[in-house]
PDB file of C-alpha atoms in Angstrom:
ATOM      1  CA  MET B1012      -9.597  12.488  -8.412  1.00  0.00           C
ATOM      2  CA  MET B1013      -6.916  12.019  -5.479  1.00  0.00           C
ATOM      3  CA  LYS B1014      -4.254  14.795  -5.802  1.00  0.00           C
ATOM      4  CA  VAL B1015      -0.519  13.859  -5.871  1.00  0.00           C
ATOM      5  CA  LEU B1016       2.505  16.006  -5.104  1.00  0.00           C
ATOM      6  CA  VAL B1017       5.971  14.215  -5.988  1.00  0.00           C
ATOM      7  CA  VAL B1018       8.928  15.334  -4.720  1.00  0.00           C
ATOM      8  CA  ASP B1019      12.671  14.557  -5.774  1.00  0.00           C
ATOM      9  CA  ASP B1020      15.691  16.244  -6.131  1.00  0.00           C
ATOM     10  CA  ASP B1021      16.822  14.350  -8.970  1.00  0.00           C
ATOM     11  CA  HIS B1022      14.658  16.106 -12.264  1.00  0.00           C
ATOM     12  CA  LEU B1023      15.022  13.369 -14.362  1.00  0.00           C
ATOM     13  CA  VAL B1024      13.980  10.549 -12.027  1.00  0.00           C
ATOM     14  CA  ARG B1025      11.076  12.712 -10.977  1.00  0.00           C
ATOM     15  CA  LYS B1026       9.789  13.361 -14.457  1.00  0.00           C
ATOM     16  CA  GLY B1027      10.161   9.915 -15.548  1.00  0.00           C
ATOM     17  CA  PHE B1028       8.329   8.501 -12.442  1.00  0.00           C
ATOM     18  CA  ILE B1029       5.485  10.969 -13.092  1.00  0.00           C
ATOM     19  CA  PHE B1030       5.264   9.993 -16.497  1.00  0.00           C
ATOM     20  CA  MET B1031       5.599   6.129 -16.444  1.00  0.00           C
ATOM     21  CA  MET B1032       2.849   5.661 -13.516  1.00  0.00           C
ATOM     22  CA  PRO B1033      -0.670   5.018 -14.690  1.00  0.00           C
ATOM     23  CA  TRP B1034      -1.921   7.482 -12.363  1.00  0.00           C
ATOM     24  CA  ASN B1035      -5.664   7.724 -13.835  1.00  0.00           C
ATOM     25  CA  ASP B1036      -6.125   3.999 -13.686  1.00  0.00           C
ATOM     26  CA  TYR B1037      -6.505   4.232  -9.785  1.00  0.00           C
ATOM     27  CA  GLY B1038      -8.227   7.638  -9.362  1.00  0.00           C
ATOM     28  CA  LEU B1039      -5.107  10.048  -8.978  1.00  0.00           C
ATOM     29  CA  GLU B1040      -3.566  13.112 -10.538  1.00  0.00           C
ATOM     30  CA  VAL B1041      -0.192  14.642 -10.097  1.00  0.00           C
ATOM     31  CA  VAL B1042      -1.072  18.473  -9.448  1.00  0.00           C
ATOM     32  CA  GLY B1043       2.668  19.474  -8.573  1.00  0.00           C
ATOM     33  CA  GLU B1044       6.076  18.403  -8.107  1.00  0.00           C
ATOM     34  CA  ALA B1045       9.193  19.849  -6.367  1.00  0.00           C
ATOM     35  CA  GLY B1046      12.873  19.383  -6.105  1.00  0.00           C
ATOM     36  CA  ASN B1047      13.146  19.354  -2.264  1.00  0.00           C
ATOM     37  CA  GLY B1048      11.151  19.636   1.014  1.00  0.00           C
ATOM     38  CA  ARG B1049      11.104  23.536   1.315  1.00  0.00           C
ATOM     39  CA  LYS B1050       9.600  23.892  -2.227  1.00  0.00           C
ATOM     40  CA  ALA B1051       7.038  21.051  -1.338  1.00  0.00           C
ATOM     41  CA  LEU B1052       5.772  22.898   1.685  1.00  0.00           C
ATOM     42  CA  GLU B1053       5.260  26.272  -0.567  1.00  0.00           C
ATOM     43  CA  PHE B1054       3.163  24.210  -2.930  1.00  0.00           C
ATOM     44  CA  LEU B1055       1.140  22.904  -0.053  1.00  0.00           C
ATOM     45  CA  GLU B1056       0.656  26.088   1.447  1.00  0.00           C
ATOM     46  CA  HIS B1057      -1.727  27.117  -1.735  1.00  0.00           C
ATOM     47  CA  THR B1058      -2.546  23.709  -3.082  1.00  0.00           C
ATOM     48  CA  GLN B1059      -4.702  21.024  -1.719  1.00  0.00           C
ATOM     49  CA  VAL B1060      -2.731  17.303  -1.713  1.00  0.00           C
ATOM     50  CA  ASP B1061      -4.301  14.337  -1.037  1.00  0.00           C
ATOM     51  CA  LEU B1062      -1.016  12.111  -1.389  1.00  0.00           C
ATOM     52  CA  LEU B1063       2.562  13.459  -1.012  1.00  0.00           C
ATOM     53  CA  ILE B1064       5.299  10.829  -2.603  1.00  0.00           C
ATOM     54  CA  THR B1065       8.633  11.809  -1.528  1.00  0.00           C
ATOM     55  CA  ASP B1066      12.159  11.043  -1.898  1.00  0.00           C
ATOM     56  CA  LEU B1067      14.365  11.083   1.370  1.00  0.00           C
ATOM     57  CA  ALA B1068      17.735  12.311   0.494  1.00  0.00           C
ATOM     58  CA  MET B1069      17.366  15.682  -0.780  1.00  0.00           C
ATOM     59  CA  PRO B1070      19.075  19.195  -0.314  1.00  0.00           C
ATOM     60  CA  VAL B1071      17.859  21.902   1.396  1.00  0.00           C
ATOM     61  CA  MET B1072      15.112  20.006   3.306  1.00  0.00           C
ATOM     62  CA  SER B1073      15.218  16.224   3.234  1.00  0.00           C
ATOM     63  CA  GLY B1074      12.414  13.916   2.900  1.00  0.00           C
ATOM     64  CA  LEU B1075      12.404  13.048   6.459  1.00  0.00           C
ATOM     65  CA  ASP B1076      12.146  16.784   7.523  1.00  0.00           C
ATOM     66  CA  LEU B1077       9.104  17.175   5.017  1.00  0.00           C
ATOM     67  CA  MET B1078       7.370  14.366   6.448  1.00  0.00           C
ATOM     68  CA  ARG B1079       7.745  15.748   9.985  1.00  0.00           C
ATOM     69  CA  ALA B1080       6.509  19.271   8.841  1.00  0.00           C
ATOM     70  CA  VAL B1081       3.517  17.719   7.134  1.00  0.00           C
ATOM     71  CA  LYS B1082       2.589  15.495   9.941  1.00  0.00           C
ATOM     72  CA  GLU B1083       2.184  18.691  12.184  1.00  0.00           C
ATOM     73  CA  ARG B1084       0.931  21.071   9.167  1.00  0.00           C
ATOM     74  CA  TYR B1085      -1.260  18.627   7.090  1.00  0.00           C
ATOM     75  CA  ARG B1086      -2.621  15.673   9.017  1.00  0.00           C
ATOM     76  CA  ASP B1087      -5.100  14.854   6.140  1.00  0.00           C
ATOM     77  CA  VAL B1088      -2.139  14.365   3.798  1.00  0.00           C
ATOM     78  CA  ALA B1089      -1.065  10.531   3.277  1.00  0.00           C
ATOM     79  CA  MET B1090       2.555  10.147   2.681  1.00  0.00           C
ATOM     80  CA  VAL B1091       4.512   7.512   0.716  1.00  0.00           C
ATOM     81  CA  VAL B1092       8.235   7.166   0.480  1.00  0.00           C
ATOM     82  CA  LEU B1093       9.735   7.119  -2.966  1.00  0.00           C
ATOM     83  CA  THR B1094      13.227   5.151  -2.600  1.00  0.00           C
ATOM     84  CA  PHE B1095      15.735   4.037  -5.361  1.00  0.00           C
ATOM     85  CA  HIS B1096      18.121   3.298  -2.441  1.00  0.00           C
ATOM     86  CA  GLN B1097      16.332   0.724  -0.066  1.00  0.00           C
ATOM     87  CA  ASP B1098      17.949   2.618   2.902  1.00  0.00           C
ATOM     88  CA  PHE B1099      16.305   0.549   5.660  1.00  0.00           C
ATOM     89  CA  GLU B1100      17.102   3.067   8.395  1.00  0.00           C
ATOM     90  CA  PHE B1101      15.732   6.104   6.592  1.00  0.00           C
ATOM     91  CA  ILE B1102      12.867   3.840   5.519  1.00  0.00           C
ATOM     92  CA  GLN B1103      11.851   2.635   8.974  1.00  0.00           C
ATOM     93  CA  GLU B1104      12.152   6.534  10.572  1.00  0.00           C
ATOM     94  CA  ALA B1105       9.818   7.542   7.550  1.00  0.00           C
ATOM     95  CA  LEU B1106       7.149   4.493   8.769  1.00  0.00           C
ATOM     96  CA  ARG B1107       7.581   5.867  12.314  1.00  0.00           C
ATOM     97  CA  LEU B1108       6.794   9.097  11.035  1.00  0.00           C
ATOM     98  CA  GLY B1109       3.210   8.010   9.365  1.00  0.00           C
ATOM     99  CA  ALA B1110       4.541   7.076   5.908  1.00  0.00           C
ATOM    100  CA  LEU B1111       1.846   4.549   4.187  1.00  0.00           C
ATOM    101  CA  ASP B1112       4.376   2.656   2.114  1.00  0.00           C
ATOM    102  CA  TYR B1113       7.421   2.698   0.260  1.00  0.00           C
ATOM    103  CA  ILE B1114       8.060   2.475  -3.426  1.00  0.00           C
ATOM    104  CA  THR B1115      11.268   0.823  -4.611  1.00  0.00           C
ATOM    105  CA  LYS B1116      13.318   0.494  -7.825  1.00  0.00           C
ATOM    106  CA  VAL B1117      12.937  -3.210  -8.041  1.00  0.00           C
ATOM    107  CA  GLU B1118       9.243  -2.493  -8.435  1.00  0.00           C
ATOM    108  CA  LEU B1119       9.394  -0.103 -11.055  1.00  0.00           C
ATOM    109  CA  GLU B1120      11.997  -1.937 -12.837  1.00  0.00           C
ATOM    110  CA  HIS B1121       9.919  -5.325 -13.263  1.00  0.00           C
ATOM    111  CA  GLU B1122       6.902  -3.099 -14.037  1.00  0.00           C
ATOM    112  CA  HIS B1123       4.569  -3.319 -11.303  1.00  0.00           C
ATOM    113  CA  MET B1124       3.828   0.168 -11.339  1.00  0.00           C
ATOM    114  CA  GLY B1125      -0.175  -0.487 -11.480  1.00  0.00           C
ATOM    115  CA  GLU B1126       0.498  -2.767  -8.269  1.00  0.00           C
ATOM    116  CA  VAL B1127       2.208  -0.300  -6.608  1.00  0.00           C
ATOM    117  CA  LEU B1128      -0.626   2.591  -6.988  1.00  0.00           C
ATOM    118  CA  LYS B1129      -3.298  -0.113  -6.375  1.00  0.00           C
ATOM    119  CA  ARG B1130      -1.377  -1.053  -3.059  1.00  0.00           C
ATOM    120  CA  ILE B1131      -1.195   2.558  -2.074  1.00  0.00           C
ATOM    121  CA  VAL B1132      -4.784   3.526  -2.947  1.00  0.00           C
ATOM    122  CA  GLY B1133      -5.863   0.449  -0.808  1.00  0.00           C
ATOM    123  CA  LYS B1134      -3.703   1.635   2.095  1.00  0.00           C
ATOM    124  CA  MET B1135      -5.306   5.403   1.992  1.00  0.00           C
ATOM    125  CA  LYS B1136      -8.836   3.667   1.856  1.00  0.00           C
ATOM    126  CA  GLU B1137      -8.085   1.507   4.751  1.00  0.00           C
ATOM    127  CA  LEU B1138      -6.939   4.603   7.151  1.00  0.00           C
ATOM    128  CA  ALA B1139      -9.591   6.966   5.779  1.00  0.00           C
ATOM    129  CA  PRO B1140     -12.713   7.278   8.290  1.00  0.00           C
ATOM    130  CA  ALA B1141     -15.160   4.854   7.633  1.00  0.00           C
ATOM    131  CA  ALA B1142     -17.764   7.519   6.110  1.00  0.00           C
ATOM    132  CA  ASP B1143     -14.842   8.651   3.814  1.00  0.00           C
ATOM    133  CA  ARG B1144     -14.024   5.566   2.817  1.00  0.00           C
ATOM    134  CA  LEU B1145     -16.860   4.330   1.290  1.00  0.00           C
ATOM    135  CA  GLU B1146     -17.063   7.398  -0.664  1.00  0.00           C
ATOM    136  CA  LEU B1147     -13.467   7.002  -2.212  1.00  0.00           C
ATOM    137  CA  PRO B1148      -9.896  -2.004  -1.760  1.00  0.00           C
ATOM    138  CA  GLY B1149     -16.014   3.314  -5.237  1.00  0.00           C
ATOM    139  CA  ALA B1150     -16.775   2.105  -1.697  1.00  0.00           C
ATOM    140  CA  LEU B1151     -13.640   0.329  -1.404  1.00  0.00           C
ATOM    141  CA  LYS B1152     -13.339  -0.777  -5.251  1.00  0.00           C
ATOM    142  CA  GLU B1153     -10.251   0.539  -7.114  1.00  0.00           C
ATOM    143  CA  ASP B1154     -11.784   0.319 -10.489  1.00  0.00           C
ATOM    144  CA  GLY B1155     -14.331   3.087  -9.716  1.00  0.00           C
ATOM    145  CA  GLU B1156     -17.327   1.465 -10.497  1.00  0.00           C
ATOM    146  CA  GLU B1157     -20.701   1.878  -8.618  1.00  0.00           C
ATOM    147  CA  GLU B1158     -20.914  -0.361  -5.518  1.00  0.00           C
ATOM    148  CA  GLY B1159     -24.649  -1.407  -5.879  1.00  0.00           C
ATOM    149  CA  PRO B1160     -27.949  -0.794  -4.138  1.00  0.00           C
ATOM    150  CA  TYR B1161     -26.560  -1.474  -0.661  1.00  0.00           C
ATOM    151  CA  SER B1162     -27.716   0.488   2.616  1.00  0.00           C
ATOM    152  CA  ALA B1163     -25.083   2.266   4.618  1.00  0.00           C
ATOM    153  CA  GLU B1164     -25.639  -0.347   7.077  1.00  0.00           C
ATOM    154  CA  VAL B1165     -24.503  -3.208   4.828  1.00  0.00           C
ATOM    155  CA  LYS B1166     -21.367  -0.922   3.578  1.00  0.00           C
ATOM    156  CA  ALA B1167     -20.369  -0.360   7.553  1.00  0.00           C
ATOM    157  CA  CYS B1168     -20.735  -4.263   8.257  1.00  0.00           C
ATOM    158  CA  VAL B1169     -18.201  -4.840   5.232  1.00  0.00           C
ATOM    159  CA  THR B1170     -16.002  -2.281   6.348  1.00  0.00           C
ATOM    160  CA  LYS B1171     -15.900  -3.940   9.627  1.00  0.00           C
ATOM    161  CA  ALA B1172     -15.005  -7.121   7.776  1.00  0.00           C
ATOM    162  CA  VAL B1173     -12.467  -5.486   6.133  1.00  0.00           C
ATOM    163  CA  GLN B1174     -10.916  -3.976   9.371  1.00  0.00           C
ATOM    164  CA  ILE B1175     -11.033  -7.518  10.926  1.00  0.00           C
ATOM    165  CA  ILE B1176      -8.901  -9.221   8.315  1.00  0.00           C
ATOM    166  CA  HIS B1177      -6.160  -6.570   8.541  1.00  0.00           C
ATOM    167  CA  GLU B1178      -6.249  -6.588  12.122  1.00  0.00           C
ATOM    168  CA  GLU B1179      -6.006 -10.491  12.291  1.00  0.00           C
ATOM    169  CA  LEU B1180      -4.368 -11.298   9.145  1.00  0.00           C
ATOM    170  CA  GLN B1181      -1.964 -13.711  10.407  1.00  0.00           C
ATOM    171  CA  GLU B1182      -4.721 -15.996  12.340  1.00  0.00           C
ATOM    172  CA  GLU B1183      -7.125 -18.217  10.519  1.00  0.00           C
ATOM    173  CA  LEU B1184      -9.770 -15.981   8.659  1.00  0.00           C
ATOM    174  CA  HIS B1185     -12.956 -17.943   7.128  1.00  0.00           C
ATOM    175  CA  LEU B1186     -15.687 -16.485   5.763  1.00  0.00           C
ATOM    176  CA  PRO B1187     -18.701 -18.033   7.499  1.00  0.00           C
ATOM    177  CA  ASP B1188     -16.835 -16.827  10.804  1.00  0.00           C
ATOM    178  CA  VAL B1189     -16.421 -13.258   9.517  1.00  0.00           C
ATOM    179  CA  ALA B1190     -19.948 -13.194   7.851  1.00  0.00           C
ATOM    180  CA  ARG B1191     -21.327 -13.991  11.649  1.00  0.00           C
ATOM    181  CA  ARG B1192     -19.176 -11.312  13.306  1.00  0.00           C
ATOM    182  CA  VAL B1193     -20.411  -8.761  11.413  1.00  0.00           C
ATOM    183  CA  ASN B1194     -24.105  -9.900  11.815  1.00  0.00           C
ATOM    184  CA  MET B1195     -25.038 -11.224   8.188  1.00  0.00           C
ATOM    185  CA  SER B1196     -25.401 -14.499   6.443  1.00  0.00           C
ATOM    186  CA  ARG B1197     -22.823 -16.557   4.678  1.00  0.00           C
ATOM    187  CA  SER B1198     -24.175 -16.139   1.284  1.00  0.00           C
ATOM    188  CA  TYR B1199     -25.281 -12.373   1.530  1.00  0.00           C
ATOM    189  CA  PHE B1200     -22.252 -11.346   2.958  1.00  0.00           C
ATOM    190  CA  SER B1201     -20.087 -12.933   0.160  1.00  0.00           C
ATOM    191  CA  ARG B1202     -22.024 -11.471  -2.430  1.00  0.00           C
ATOM    192  CA  CYS B1203     -22.019  -7.891  -0.434  1.00  0.00           C
ATOM    193  CA  PHE B1204     -18.303  -8.264   0.018  1.00  0.00           C
ATOM    194  CA  ARG B1205     -17.129  -9.023  -3.511  1.00  0.00           C
ATOM    195  CA  ASP B1206     -19.633  -6.214  -5.007  1.00  0.00           C
ATOM    196  CA  ILE B1207     -18.531  -3.477  -2.648  1.00  0.00           C
ATOM    197  CA  VAL B1208     -14.961  -4.462  -2.208  1.00  0.00           C
ATOM    198  CA  GLY B1209     -14.055  -5.513  -6.037  1.00  0.00           C
ATOM    199  CA  LYS B1210     -12.932  -8.695  -5.266  1.00  0.00           C
ATOM    200  CA  THR B1211     -13.789 -11.995  -3.262  1.00  0.00           C
ATOM    201  CA  PHE B1212     -13.260 -12.550   0.402  1.00  0.00           C
ATOM    202  CA  ASN B1213     -10.780 -15.178  -0.241  1.00  0.00           C
ATOM    203  CA  ASP B1214      -8.795 -13.529  -3.072  1.00  0.00           C
ATOM    204  CA  TYR B1215      -8.670 -10.252  -0.866  1.00  0.00           C
ATOM    205  CA  ILE B1216      -7.206 -11.851   2.000  1.00  0.00           C
ATOM    206  CA  ARG B1217      -4.525 -13.800  -0.331  1.00  0.00           C
ATOM    207  CA  GLU B1218      -3.692 -10.188  -1.552  1.00  0.00           C
ATOM    208  CA  MET B1219      -3.134  -8.542   1.881  1.00  0.00           C
ATOM    209  CA  ARG B1220      -1.272 -11.593   3.103  1.00  0.00           C
ATOM    210  CA  VAL B1221       1.025 -11.443   0.368  1.00  0.00           C
ATOM    211  CA  ASN B1222       1.605  -7.638   0.779  1.00  0.00           C
ATOM    212  CA  ARG B1223       2.670  -8.236   4.162  1.00  0.00           C
ATOM    213  CA  ALA B1224       4.781 -10.895   3.389  1.00  0.00           C
ATOM    214  CA  LYS B1225       6.634  -8.473   0.853  1.00  0.00           C
ATOM    215  CA  GLU B1226       7.154  -5.977   3.623  1.00  0.00           C
ATOM    216  CA  LEU B1227       8.882  -8.436   5.961  1.00  0.00           C
ATOM    217  CA  LEU B1228      10.857 -10.240   3.276  1.00  0.00           C
ATOM    218  CA  ALA B1229      12.031  -6.644   2.391  1.00  0.00           C
ATOM    219  CA  ARG B1230      12.739  -5.338   5.908  1.00  0.00           C
ATOM    220  CA  THR B1231      13.809  -8.355   7.926  1.00  0.00           C
ATOM    221  CA  GLU B1232      16.304 -11.266   7.662  1.00  0.00           C
ATOM    222  CA  LYS B1233      13.562 -13.526   9.378  1.00  0.00           C
ATOM    223  CA  THR B1234      13.150 -17.044   7.737  1.00  0.00           C
ATOM    224  CA  ILE B1235      10.875 -17.818   4.892  1.00  0.00           C
ATOM    225  CA  GLY B1236       8.950 -20.189   7.563  1.00  0.00           C
ATOM    226  CA  TRP B1237       8.574 -17.254  10.102  1.00  0.00           C
ATOM    227  CA  ILE B1238       7.351 -14.902   7.404  1.00  0.00           C
ATOM    228  CA  ALA B1239       4.932 -17.283   5.853  1.00  0.00           C
ATOM    229  CA  THR B1240       3.308 -17.744   9.715  1.00  0.00           C
ATOM    230  CA  GLN B1241       3.519 -13.954  10.355  1.00  0.00           C
ATOM    231  CA  SER B1242       1.520 -13.818   6.778  1.00  0.00           C
ATOM    232  CA  GLY B1243      -1.227 -16.184   7.794  1.00  0.00           C
ATOM    233  CA  TYR B1244       0.312 -19.217   6.319  1.00  0.00           C
ATOM    234  CA  PRO B1245       1.497 -21.889   8.633  1.00  0.00           C
ATOM    235  CA  ASN B1246       2.261 -24.170   5.898  1.00  0.00           C
ATOM    236  CA  GLU B1247       5.393 -22.625   4.316  1.00  0.00           C
ATOM    237  CA  LYS B1248       5.095 -24.637   0.845  1.00  0.00           C
ATOM    238  CA  TYR B1249       1.658 -23.818   0.240  1.00  0.00           C
ATOM    239  CA  PHE B1250       2.710 -19.852   1.404  1.00  0.00           C
ATOM    240  CA  GLY B1251       5.366 -20.461  -1.546  1.00  0.00           C
ATOM    241  CA  LYS B1252       2.337 -20.888  -3.955  1.00  0.00           C
ATOM    242  CA  VAL B1253       0.485 -18.458  -3.136  1.00  0.00           C
ATOM    243  CA  PHE B1254       2.975 -15.841  -3.215  1.00  0.00           C
ATOM    244  CA  ARG B1255       4.167 -16.825  -6.525  1.00  0.00           C
ATOM    245  CA  ASP B1256       0.658 -17.008  -7.706  1.00  0.00           C
ATOM    246  CA  ILE B1257       0.250 -13.178  -6.949  1.00  0.00           C
ATOM    247  CA  ALA B1258       3.517 -11.774  -6.966  1.00  0.00           C
ATOM    248  CA  GLY B1259       5.188 -13.622  -9.805  1.00  0.00           C
ATOM    249  CA  VAL B1260       8.332 -14.876  -8.065  1.00  0.00           C
ATOM    250  CA  LEU B1261       8.869 -17.305  -5.158  1.00  0.00           C
ATOM    251  CA  PRO B1262       9.441 -15.284  -1.776  1.00  0.00           C
ATOM    252  CA  SER B1263      13.082 -16.175  -1.579  1.00  0.00           C
ATOM    253  CA  GLU B1264      13.465 -14.710  -5.217  1.00  0.00           C
ATOM    254  CA  PHE B1265      11.754 -11.548  -4.279  1.00  0.00           C
ATOM    255  CA  ARG B1266      13.588 -11.408  -1.361  1.00  0.00           C
ATOM    256  CA  LYS B1267      17.185 -11.703  -3.749  1.00  0.00           C
ATOM    257  CA  MET B1268      15.802  -8.962  -6.070  1.00  0.00           C
ATOM    258  CA  GLU B1269      15.213  -6.638  -2.995  1.00  0.00           C
ATOM    259  CA  HIS B1270      19.158  -7.181  -1.877  1.00  0.00           C
ATOM    260  CA  GLU B1271      20.310  -6.839  -5.292  1.00  0.00           C
ATOM    261  CA  VAL B1272      19.346  -3.238  -5.342  1.00  0.00           C
ATOM    262  CA  ALA B1273      20.708  -2.664  -1.737  1.00  0.00           C
ATOM    263  CA  ASN B1274      24.144  -4.143  -2.861  1.00  0.00           C
ATOM    264  CA  ARG B1275      24.245  -2.048  -5.691  1.00  0.00           C
ATOM    265  CA  LEU B1276      24.534   0.772  -3.655  1.00  0.00           C
ATOM    266  CA  PRO B1277      27.900   2.685  -3.387  1.00  0.00           C
TER     267      PRO B1277
END
């Protein structure tokens, strides 16, 4: 189990967040909580933590100051921002400090808790060293099942394929081409990828592209067509269909929900 520390100065928000998230389903365990950055650092001095989830605006020590300290002292700790305010300037600074992702009120209001944790765990695995990653998208699986009787060499090939996908997400990605680049036959690569990653090659690409689109929709005012292209879908209409199939809403509707949250701020 990966150990989690949750930091938020609002006691009710913090307790509610800890209570409602399906941590165990994704191999996570909340081992501590704190009301400000200073208390969080005190906790980190005597307890090992794999993931820090922190609010940004807090008294005594802000989330950004906490992240700076953690980045300097505890480089192995992954960091995620918990924000109910969608303050883009603060979020961008947090991302520059190394935050893997951010959790917004919209996602929690629409009961996407599982999707949020799945996304975060996936990013933690992507950034881990290859050897550690294969041991944590159970060898990149998020359901904890065994990865099957595959050699270290085969696992390394699949890991390389996942890296190719993330580096070239906006380009055309076809299974035969990626299989060839990692020196595997098409049929064997397809089976190995599905068993080790936990989903088919095409399903994995679609999910990663929609995740990228969500980030762009929330952080930019670019057109839907531009976001579609940046996410690997030059055809805007097809992009909308794929996005809705995975996210449950159209790209424009997702952006509207994000903006509504921001507009409700004082």
